Coordinates of N, CA and C in Angstrom, one line a residue:
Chain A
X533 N 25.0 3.8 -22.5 CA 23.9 3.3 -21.7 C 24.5 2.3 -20.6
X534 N 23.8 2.8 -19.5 CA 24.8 1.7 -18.4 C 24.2 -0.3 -18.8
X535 N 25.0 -0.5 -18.4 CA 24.4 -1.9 -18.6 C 25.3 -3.1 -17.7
X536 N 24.3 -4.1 -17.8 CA 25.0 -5.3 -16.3 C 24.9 -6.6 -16.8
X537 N 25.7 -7.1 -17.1 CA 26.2 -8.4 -18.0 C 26.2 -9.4 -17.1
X538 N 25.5 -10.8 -17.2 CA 25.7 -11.7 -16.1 C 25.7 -13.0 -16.8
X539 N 26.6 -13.8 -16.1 CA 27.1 -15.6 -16.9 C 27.3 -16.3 -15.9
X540 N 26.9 -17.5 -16.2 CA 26.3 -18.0 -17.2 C 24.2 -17.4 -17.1
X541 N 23.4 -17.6 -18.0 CA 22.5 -17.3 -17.4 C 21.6 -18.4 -17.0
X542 N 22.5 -19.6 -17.6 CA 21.5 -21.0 -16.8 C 22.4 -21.9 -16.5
X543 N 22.1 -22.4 -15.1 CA 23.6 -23.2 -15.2 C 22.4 -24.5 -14.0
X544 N 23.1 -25.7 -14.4 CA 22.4 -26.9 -13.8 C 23.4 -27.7 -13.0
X545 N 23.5 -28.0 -11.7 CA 24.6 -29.0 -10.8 C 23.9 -29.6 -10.2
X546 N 24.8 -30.7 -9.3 CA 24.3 -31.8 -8.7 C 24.8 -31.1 -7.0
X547 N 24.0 -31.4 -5.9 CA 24.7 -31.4 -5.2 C 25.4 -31.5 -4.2
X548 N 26.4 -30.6 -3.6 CA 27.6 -30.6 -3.3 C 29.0 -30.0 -4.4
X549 N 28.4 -29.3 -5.3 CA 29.1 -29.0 -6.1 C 29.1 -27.9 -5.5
X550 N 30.6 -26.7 -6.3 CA 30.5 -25.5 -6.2 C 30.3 -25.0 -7.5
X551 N 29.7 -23.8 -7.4 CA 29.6 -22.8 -8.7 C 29.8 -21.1 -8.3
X552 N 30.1 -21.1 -9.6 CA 30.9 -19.3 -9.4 C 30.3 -18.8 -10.6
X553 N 29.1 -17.7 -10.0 CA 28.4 -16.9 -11.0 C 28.9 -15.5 -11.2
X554 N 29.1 -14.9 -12.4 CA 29.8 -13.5 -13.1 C 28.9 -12.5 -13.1
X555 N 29.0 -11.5 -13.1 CA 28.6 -10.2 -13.1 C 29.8 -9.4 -13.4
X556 N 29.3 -8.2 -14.9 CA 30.0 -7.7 -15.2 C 29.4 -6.5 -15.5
X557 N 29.6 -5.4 -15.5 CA 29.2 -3.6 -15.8 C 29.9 -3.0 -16.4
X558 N 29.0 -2.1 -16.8 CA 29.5 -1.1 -17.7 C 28.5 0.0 -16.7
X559 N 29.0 1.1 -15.9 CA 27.9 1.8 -15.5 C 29.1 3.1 -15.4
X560 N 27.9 4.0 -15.1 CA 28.9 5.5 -15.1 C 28.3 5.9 -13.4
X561 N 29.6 6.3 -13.2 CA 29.5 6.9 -11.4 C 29.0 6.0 -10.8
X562 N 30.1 4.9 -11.0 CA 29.6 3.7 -10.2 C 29.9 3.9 -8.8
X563 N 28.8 3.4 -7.7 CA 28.9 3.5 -6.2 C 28.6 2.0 -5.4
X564 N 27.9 1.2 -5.8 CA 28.0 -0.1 -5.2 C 27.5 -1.4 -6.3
X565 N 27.8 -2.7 -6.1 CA 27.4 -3.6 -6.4 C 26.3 -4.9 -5.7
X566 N 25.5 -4.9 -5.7 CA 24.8 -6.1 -5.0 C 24.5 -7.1 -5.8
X567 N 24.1 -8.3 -5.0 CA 23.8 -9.3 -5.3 C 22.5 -10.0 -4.3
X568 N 21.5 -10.3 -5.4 CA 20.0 -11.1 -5.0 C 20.1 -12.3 -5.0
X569 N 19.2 -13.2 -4.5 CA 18.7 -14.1 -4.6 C 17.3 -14.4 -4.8
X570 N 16.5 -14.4 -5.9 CA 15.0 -14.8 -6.3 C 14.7 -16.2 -6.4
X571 N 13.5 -16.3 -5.4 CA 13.4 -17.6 -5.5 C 12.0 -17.4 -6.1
X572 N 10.4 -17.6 -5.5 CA 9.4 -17.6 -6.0 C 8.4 -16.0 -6.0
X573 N 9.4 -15.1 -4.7 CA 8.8 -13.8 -4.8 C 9.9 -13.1 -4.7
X574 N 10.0 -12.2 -4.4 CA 10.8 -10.7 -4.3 C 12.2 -11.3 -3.8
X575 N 13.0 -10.3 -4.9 CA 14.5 -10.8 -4.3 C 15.1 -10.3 -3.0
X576 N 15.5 -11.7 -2.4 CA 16.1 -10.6 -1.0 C 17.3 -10.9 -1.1
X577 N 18.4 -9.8 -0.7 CA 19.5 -8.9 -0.8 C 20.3 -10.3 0.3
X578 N 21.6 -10.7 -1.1 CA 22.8 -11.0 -0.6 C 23.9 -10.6 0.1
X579 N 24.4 -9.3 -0.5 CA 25.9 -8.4 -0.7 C 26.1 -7.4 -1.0
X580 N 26.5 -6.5 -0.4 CA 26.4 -5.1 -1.0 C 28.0 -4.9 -0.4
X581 N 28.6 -4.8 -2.5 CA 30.3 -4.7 -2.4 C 30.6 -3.4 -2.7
X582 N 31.3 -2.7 -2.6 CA 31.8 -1.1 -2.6 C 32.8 -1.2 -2.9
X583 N 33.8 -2.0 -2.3 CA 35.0 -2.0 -2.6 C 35.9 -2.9 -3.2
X584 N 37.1 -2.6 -3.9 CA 37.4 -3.6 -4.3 C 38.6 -4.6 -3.7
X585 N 38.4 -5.7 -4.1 CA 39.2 -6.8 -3.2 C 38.8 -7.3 -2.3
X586 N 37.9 -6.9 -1.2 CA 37.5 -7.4 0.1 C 36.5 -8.5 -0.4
X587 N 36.7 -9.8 0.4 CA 35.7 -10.6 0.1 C 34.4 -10.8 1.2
X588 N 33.3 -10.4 1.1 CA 32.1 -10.5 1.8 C 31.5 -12.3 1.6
X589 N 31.2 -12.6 2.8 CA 30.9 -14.1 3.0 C 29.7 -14.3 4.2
X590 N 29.1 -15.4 3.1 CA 28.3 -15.2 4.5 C 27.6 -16.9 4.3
X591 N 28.3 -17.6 5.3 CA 28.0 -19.3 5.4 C 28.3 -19.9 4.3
X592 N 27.9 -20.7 3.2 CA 28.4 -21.0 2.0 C 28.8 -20.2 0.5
X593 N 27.9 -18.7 0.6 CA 28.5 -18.1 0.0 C 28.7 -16.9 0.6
X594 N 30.2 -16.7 -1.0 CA 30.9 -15.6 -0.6 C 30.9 -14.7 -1.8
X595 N 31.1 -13.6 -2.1 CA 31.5 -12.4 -3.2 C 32.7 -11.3 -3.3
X596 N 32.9 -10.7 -4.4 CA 34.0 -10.0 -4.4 C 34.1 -8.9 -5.6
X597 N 34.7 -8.0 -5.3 CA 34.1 -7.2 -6.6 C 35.4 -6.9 -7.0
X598 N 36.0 -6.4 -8.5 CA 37.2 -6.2 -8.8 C 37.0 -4.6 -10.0
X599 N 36.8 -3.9 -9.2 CA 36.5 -2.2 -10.0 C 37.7 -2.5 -11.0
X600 N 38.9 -2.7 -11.6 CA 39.5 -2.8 -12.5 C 39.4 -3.1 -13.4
X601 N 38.3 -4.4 -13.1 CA 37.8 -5.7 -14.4 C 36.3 -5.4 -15.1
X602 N 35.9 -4.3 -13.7 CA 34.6 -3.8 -13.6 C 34.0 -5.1 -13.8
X603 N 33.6 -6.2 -12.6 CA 33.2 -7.1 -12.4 C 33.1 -7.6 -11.1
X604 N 32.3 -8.7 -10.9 CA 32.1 -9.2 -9.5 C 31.7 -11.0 -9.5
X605 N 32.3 -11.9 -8.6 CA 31.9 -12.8 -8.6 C 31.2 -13.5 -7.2
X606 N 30.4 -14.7 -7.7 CA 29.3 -14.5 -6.4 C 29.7 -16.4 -6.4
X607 N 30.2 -17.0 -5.3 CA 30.5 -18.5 -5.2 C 29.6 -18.9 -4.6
X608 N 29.3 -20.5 -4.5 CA 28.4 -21.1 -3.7 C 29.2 -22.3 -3.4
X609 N 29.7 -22.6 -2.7 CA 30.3 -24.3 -2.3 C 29.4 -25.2 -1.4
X610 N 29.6 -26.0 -1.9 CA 28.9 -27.4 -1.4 C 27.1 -27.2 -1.4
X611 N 26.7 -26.6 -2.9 CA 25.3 -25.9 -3.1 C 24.6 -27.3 -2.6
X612 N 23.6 -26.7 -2.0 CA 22.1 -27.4 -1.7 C 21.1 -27.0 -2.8
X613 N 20.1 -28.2 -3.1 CA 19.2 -27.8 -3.7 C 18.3 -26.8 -3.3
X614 N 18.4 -26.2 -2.1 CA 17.9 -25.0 -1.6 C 18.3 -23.9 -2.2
X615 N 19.3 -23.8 -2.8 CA 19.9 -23.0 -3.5 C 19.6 -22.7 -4.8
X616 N 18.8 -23.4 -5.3 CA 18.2 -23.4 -6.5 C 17.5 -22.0 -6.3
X617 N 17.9 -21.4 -7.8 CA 17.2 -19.7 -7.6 C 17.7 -19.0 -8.6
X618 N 16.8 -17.8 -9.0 CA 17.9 -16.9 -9.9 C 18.7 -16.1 -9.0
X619 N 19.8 -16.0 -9.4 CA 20.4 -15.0 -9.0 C 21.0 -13.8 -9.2
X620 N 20.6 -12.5 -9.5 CA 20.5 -11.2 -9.5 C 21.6 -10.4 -9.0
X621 N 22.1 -9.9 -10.1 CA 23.0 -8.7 -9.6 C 22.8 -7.5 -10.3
X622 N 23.2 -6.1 -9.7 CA 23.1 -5.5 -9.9 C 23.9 -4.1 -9.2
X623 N 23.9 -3.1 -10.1 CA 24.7 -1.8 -10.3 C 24.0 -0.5 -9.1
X624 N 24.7 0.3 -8.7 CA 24.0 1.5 -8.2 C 24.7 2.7 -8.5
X625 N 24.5 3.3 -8.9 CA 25.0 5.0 -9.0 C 25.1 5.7 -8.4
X626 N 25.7 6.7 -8.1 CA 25.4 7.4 -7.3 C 24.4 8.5 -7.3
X627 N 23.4 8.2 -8.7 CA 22.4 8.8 -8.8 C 21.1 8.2 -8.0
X628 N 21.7 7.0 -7.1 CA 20.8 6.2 -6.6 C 20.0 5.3 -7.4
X629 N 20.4 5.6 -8.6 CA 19.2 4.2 -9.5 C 20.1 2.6 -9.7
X630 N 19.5 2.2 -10.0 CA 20.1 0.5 -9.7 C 20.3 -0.1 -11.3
X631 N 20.7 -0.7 -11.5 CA 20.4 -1.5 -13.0 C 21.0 -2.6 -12.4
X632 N 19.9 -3.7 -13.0 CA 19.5 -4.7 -13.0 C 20.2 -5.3 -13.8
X633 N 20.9 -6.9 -13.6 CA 21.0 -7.5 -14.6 C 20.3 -8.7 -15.2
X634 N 20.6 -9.4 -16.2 CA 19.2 -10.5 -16.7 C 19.0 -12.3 -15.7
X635 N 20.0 -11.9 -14.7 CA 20.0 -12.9 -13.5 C 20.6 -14.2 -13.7
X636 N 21.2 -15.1 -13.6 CA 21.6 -16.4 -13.4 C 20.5 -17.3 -12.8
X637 N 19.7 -18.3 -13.7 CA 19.1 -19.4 -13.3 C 19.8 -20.5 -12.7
X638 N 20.2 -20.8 -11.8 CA 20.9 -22.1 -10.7 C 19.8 -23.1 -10.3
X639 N 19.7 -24.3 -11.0 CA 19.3 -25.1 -10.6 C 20.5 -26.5 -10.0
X640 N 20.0 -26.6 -8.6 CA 21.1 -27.8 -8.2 C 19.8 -28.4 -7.9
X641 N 20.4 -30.1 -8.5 CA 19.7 -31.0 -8.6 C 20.1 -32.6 -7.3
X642 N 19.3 -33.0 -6.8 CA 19.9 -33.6 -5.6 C 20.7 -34.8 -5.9
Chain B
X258 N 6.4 -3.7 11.7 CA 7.9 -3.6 11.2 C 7.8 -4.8 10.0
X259 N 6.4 -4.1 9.2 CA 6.3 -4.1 7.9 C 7.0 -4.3 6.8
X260 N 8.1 -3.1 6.5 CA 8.8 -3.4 5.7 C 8.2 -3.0 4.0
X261 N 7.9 -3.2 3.2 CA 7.5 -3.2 1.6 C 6.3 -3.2 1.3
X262 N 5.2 -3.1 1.7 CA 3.7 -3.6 1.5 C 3.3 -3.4 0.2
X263 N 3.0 -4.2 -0.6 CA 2.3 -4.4 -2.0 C 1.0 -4.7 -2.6
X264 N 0.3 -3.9 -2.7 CA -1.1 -4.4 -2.9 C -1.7 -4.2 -4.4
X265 N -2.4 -5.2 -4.9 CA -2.7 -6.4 -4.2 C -1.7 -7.6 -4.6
X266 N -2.0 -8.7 -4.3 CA -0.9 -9.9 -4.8 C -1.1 -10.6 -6.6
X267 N -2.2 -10.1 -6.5 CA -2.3 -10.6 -7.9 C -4.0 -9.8 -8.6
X268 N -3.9 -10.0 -9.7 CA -4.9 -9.0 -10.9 C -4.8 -9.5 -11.9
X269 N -6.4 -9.5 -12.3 CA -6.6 -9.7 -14.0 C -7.0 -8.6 -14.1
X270 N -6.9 -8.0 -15.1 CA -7.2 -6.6 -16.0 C -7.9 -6.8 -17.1
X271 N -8.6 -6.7 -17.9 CA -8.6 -6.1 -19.2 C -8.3 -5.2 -20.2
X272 N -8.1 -5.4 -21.5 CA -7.7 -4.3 -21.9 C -8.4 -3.5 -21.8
X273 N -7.3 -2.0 -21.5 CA -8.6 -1.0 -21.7 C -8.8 -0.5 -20.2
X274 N -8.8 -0.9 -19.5 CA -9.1 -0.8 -17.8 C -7.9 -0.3 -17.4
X275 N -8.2 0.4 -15.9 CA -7.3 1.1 -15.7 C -7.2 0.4 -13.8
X276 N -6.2 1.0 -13.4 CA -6.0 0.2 -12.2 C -4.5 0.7 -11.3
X277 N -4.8 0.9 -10.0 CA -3.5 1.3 -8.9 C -2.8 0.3 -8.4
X278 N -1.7 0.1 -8.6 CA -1.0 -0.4 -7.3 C -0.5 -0.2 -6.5
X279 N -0.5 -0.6 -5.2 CA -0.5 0.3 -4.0 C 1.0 0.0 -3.5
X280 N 1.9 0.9 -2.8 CA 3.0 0.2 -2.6 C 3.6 1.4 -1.1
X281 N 3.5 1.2 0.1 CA 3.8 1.8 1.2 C 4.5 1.0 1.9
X282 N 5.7 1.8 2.4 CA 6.9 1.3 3.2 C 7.0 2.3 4.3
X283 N 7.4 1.6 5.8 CA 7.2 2.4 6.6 C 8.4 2.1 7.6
X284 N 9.9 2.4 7.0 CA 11.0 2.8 7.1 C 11.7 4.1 6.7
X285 N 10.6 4.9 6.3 CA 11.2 6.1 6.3 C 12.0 6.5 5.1
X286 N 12.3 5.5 4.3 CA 12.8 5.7 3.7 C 12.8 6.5 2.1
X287 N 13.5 7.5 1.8 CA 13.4 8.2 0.8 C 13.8 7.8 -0.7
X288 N 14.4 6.8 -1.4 CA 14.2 6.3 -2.3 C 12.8 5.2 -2.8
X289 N 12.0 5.5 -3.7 CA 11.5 4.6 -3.5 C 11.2 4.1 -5.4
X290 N 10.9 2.6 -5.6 CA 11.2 1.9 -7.2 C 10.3 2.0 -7.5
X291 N 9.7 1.8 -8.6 CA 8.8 0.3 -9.4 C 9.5 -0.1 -10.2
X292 N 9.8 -1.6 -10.3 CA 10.3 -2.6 -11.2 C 9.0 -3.5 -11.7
X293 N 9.5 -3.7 -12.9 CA 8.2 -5.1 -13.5 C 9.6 -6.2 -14.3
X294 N 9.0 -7.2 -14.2 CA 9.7 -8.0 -14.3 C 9.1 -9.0 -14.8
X295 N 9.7 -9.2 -16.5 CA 9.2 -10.6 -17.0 C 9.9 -11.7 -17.4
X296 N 9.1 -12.8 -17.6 CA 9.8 -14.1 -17.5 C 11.2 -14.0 -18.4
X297 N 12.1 -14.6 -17.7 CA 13.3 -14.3 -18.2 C 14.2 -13.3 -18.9
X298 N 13.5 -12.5 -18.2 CA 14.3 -10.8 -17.8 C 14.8 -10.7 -16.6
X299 N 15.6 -9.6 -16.4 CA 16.1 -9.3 -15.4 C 14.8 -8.0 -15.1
X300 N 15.3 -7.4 -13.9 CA 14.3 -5.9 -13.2 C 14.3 -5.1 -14.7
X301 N 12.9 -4.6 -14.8 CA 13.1 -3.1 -15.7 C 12.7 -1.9 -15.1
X302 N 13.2 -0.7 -14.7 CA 12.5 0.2 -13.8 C 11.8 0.6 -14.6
X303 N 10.7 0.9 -14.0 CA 9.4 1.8 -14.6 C 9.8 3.5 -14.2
X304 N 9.3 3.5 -13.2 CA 9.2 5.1 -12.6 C 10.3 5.1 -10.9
X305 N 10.8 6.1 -10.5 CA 11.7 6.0 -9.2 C 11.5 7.7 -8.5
X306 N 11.2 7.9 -7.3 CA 10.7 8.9 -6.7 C 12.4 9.2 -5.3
X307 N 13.2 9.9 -5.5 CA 14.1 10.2 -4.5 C 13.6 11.0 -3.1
X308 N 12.1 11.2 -2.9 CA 11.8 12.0 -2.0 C 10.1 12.1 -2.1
X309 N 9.2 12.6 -1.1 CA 8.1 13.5 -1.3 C 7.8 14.1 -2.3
X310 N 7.3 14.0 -3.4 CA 7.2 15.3 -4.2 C 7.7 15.3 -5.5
X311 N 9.3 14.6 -5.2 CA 9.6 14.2 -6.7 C 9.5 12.5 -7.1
X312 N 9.5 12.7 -9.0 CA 9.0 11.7 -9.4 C 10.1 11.3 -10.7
X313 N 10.2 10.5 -11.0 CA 11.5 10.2 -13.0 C 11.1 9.5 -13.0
X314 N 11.2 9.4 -14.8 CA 10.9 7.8 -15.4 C 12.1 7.2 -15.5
X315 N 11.7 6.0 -15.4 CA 13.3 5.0 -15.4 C 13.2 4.6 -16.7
X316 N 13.3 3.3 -17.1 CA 13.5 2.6 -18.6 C 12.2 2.7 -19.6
X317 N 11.3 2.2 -18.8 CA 10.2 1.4 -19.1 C 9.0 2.3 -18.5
X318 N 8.9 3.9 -19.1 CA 7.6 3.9 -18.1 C 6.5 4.6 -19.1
X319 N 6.2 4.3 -20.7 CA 5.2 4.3 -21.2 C 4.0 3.7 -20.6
X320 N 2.7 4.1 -20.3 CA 1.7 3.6 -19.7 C 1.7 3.4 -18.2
X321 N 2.8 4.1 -17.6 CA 2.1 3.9 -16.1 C 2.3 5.4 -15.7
X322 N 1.6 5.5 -14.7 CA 2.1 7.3 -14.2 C 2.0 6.7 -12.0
X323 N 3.0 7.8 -11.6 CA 3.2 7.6 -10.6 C 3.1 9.0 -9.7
X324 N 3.1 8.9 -8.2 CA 2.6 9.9 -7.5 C 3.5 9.2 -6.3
X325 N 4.1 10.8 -5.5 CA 4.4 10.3 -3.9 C 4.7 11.6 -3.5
X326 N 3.4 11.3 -2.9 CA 2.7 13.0 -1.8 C 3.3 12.3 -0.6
X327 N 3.3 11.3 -0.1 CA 4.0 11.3 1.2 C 5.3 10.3 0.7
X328 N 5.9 10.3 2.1 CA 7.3 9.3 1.8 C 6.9 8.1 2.3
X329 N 5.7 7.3 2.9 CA 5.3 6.1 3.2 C 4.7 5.7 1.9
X330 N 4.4 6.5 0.9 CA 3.4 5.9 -0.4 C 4.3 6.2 -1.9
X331 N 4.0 5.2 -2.6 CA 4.2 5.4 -4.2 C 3.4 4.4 -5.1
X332 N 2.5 4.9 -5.0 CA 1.3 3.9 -6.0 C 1.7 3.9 -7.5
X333 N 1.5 2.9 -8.4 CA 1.5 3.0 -9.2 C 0.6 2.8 -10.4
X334 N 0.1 4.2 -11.3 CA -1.1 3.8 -12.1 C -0.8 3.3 -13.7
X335 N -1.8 2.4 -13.7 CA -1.9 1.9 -15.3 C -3.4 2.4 -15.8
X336 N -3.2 3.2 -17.2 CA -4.3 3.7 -17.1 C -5.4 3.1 -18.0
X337 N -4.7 2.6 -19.1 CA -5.2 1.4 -20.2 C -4.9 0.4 -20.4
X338 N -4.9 -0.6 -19.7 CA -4.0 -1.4 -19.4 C -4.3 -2.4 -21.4
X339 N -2.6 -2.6 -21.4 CA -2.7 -3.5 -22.4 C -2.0 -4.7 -22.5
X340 N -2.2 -5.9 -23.3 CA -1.6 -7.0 -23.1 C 0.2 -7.0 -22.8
X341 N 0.9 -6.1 -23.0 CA 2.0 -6.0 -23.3 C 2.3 -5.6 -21.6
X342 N 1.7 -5.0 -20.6 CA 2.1 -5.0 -19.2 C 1.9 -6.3 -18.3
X343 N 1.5 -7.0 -19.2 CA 1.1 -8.5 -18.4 C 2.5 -8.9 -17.7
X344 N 2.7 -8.6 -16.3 CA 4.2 -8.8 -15.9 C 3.7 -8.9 -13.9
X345 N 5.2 -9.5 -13.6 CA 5.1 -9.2 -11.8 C 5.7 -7.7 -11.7
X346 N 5.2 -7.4 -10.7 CA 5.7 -5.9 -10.1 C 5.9 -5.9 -9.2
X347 N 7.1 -5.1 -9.0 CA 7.6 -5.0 -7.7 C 8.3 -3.6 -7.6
X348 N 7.8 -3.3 -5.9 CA 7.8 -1.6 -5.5 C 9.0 -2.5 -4.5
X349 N 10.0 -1.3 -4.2 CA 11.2 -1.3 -3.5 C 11.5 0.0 -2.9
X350 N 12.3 -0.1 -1.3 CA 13.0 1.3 -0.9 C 13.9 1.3 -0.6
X351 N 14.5 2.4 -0.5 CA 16.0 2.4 -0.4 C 16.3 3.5 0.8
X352 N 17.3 3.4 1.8 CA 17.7 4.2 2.4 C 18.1 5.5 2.1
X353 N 19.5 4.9 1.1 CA 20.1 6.0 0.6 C 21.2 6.1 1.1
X354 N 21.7 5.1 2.6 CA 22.7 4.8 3.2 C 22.7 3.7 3.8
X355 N 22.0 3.2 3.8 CA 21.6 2.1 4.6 C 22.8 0.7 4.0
X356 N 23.2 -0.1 4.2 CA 24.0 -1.2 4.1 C 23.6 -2.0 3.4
X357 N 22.1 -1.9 3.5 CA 21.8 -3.5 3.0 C 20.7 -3.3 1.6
X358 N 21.2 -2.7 1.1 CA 20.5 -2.0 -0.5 C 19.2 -2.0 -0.2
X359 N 18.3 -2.5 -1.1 CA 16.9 -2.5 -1.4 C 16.1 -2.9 -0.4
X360 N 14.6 -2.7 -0.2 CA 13.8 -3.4 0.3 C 12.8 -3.6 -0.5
X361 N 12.5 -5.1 -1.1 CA 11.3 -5.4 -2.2 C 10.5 -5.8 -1.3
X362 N 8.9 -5.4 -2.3 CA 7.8 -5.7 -1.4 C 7.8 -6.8 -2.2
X363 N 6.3 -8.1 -1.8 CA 6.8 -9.3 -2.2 C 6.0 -9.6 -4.1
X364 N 5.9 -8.1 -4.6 CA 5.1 -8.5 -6.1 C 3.7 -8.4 -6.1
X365 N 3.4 -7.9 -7.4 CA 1.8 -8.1 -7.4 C 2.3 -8.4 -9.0
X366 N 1.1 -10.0 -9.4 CA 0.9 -10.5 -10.5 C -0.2 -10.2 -11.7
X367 N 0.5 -9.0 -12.6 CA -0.6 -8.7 -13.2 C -0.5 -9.3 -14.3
X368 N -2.1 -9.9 -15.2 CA -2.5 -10.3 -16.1 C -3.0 -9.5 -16.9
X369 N -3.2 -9.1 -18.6 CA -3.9 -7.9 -18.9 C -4.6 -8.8 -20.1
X370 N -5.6 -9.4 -20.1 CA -6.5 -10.1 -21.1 C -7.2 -10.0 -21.8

């Protein structure tokens, strides 16, 4: 059964901290990885990784996916309490279906 | 340049009652979701439609049934609703090449009491 493993799933900082949230799969005919951010409605779309090693960045955070480790990590440096959110990753196939994982709760506290 | 439309934003039900959720995107796009999502879960797919015409159940789709006669629509029906669907929903599309994965519409909050 495919499945999408994510850690920590609650994690609490002050900030200006950085933090580095996990995502890990087990999926069959894997074709891409993304990464959400949910804050109070619908998640809107961080990263969409395909490949492995290239790092995608975009202003404080960045991601990376490692098909070997079958895993992906998603950073945040110098977090704002704006940042506060679950954060969602997730699998695609090439059957086009997605699996979801159980998301990272990030609270940064000011 | 819509995007996800979800209707409505929020619902009480009863048990027992039955009820559509409306979900049209007007990107053209040929994948289209239903996700429900509960408190401290991640997404669970209900039903996923690749085109006009065709329809699959994903994980979770005891109690709902789905339709998509056009590619701008995929409503989703509950037909008895019971306390156990009390969840947010969220309809999504997908290109199929597009770059930037999904497009979620913004939820509808159902209650089943």
């Amino acid at each position: 059964e495919d499945k999408v493993v994510q850690s920590p799933l609650s994690l609490v900082v002050h900030e200006g901290d950085t933090v580095t949230l996990n995502c890990s799969y087990e999926v069959t005919n894997f074709r891409s990885l993304l990464w959400y951010k949910q804050e109070k409605k619908a998640p809107t779309f961080l990263f969409m990784l395909t490949s492995s090693g290239i790092e995608k960045k975009s202003g404080r955070l960045s991601s990376i996916l490692d098909k070997k480790e079958l895993s992906s990590i998603l950073n945040i440096t110098a977090t704002q309490t704006g940042d506060s959110a679950i954060y969602l990753c997730a699998v695609v196939n090439y059957g086009q279906n997605f699996v979801f994982g159980p998301g990272t709760r990030l609270s940064v506290l000011p | 340049n819509a995007g996800v439309t979800q209707t409505p934003k929020f619902r009480i039900l009863k048990i027992g009652q039955s009820m559509t959720l409306q979900c049209t995107q007007d990107m053209n796009h040929n994948y289209m979701y239903w996700y429900r999502q509960d408190p401290g879960m991640g997404l669970k797919l209900i039903y996923y439609s690749v085109g006009a015409g065709i329809t699959d159940k994903g994980e979770v789709p005891n109690g709902y049934n789905v339709s998509r006669s056009t590619t701008e629509d995929f409503p989703l029906r509950l037909e008895l609703a019971a306390p156990s669907q009390t969840s947010v929903y969220f309809c999504a599309s997908y290109s199929g090449g597009s770059n930037y994965g999904y497009t979620f519409g913004s939820g509808t909050r159902l209650t089943v009491v």
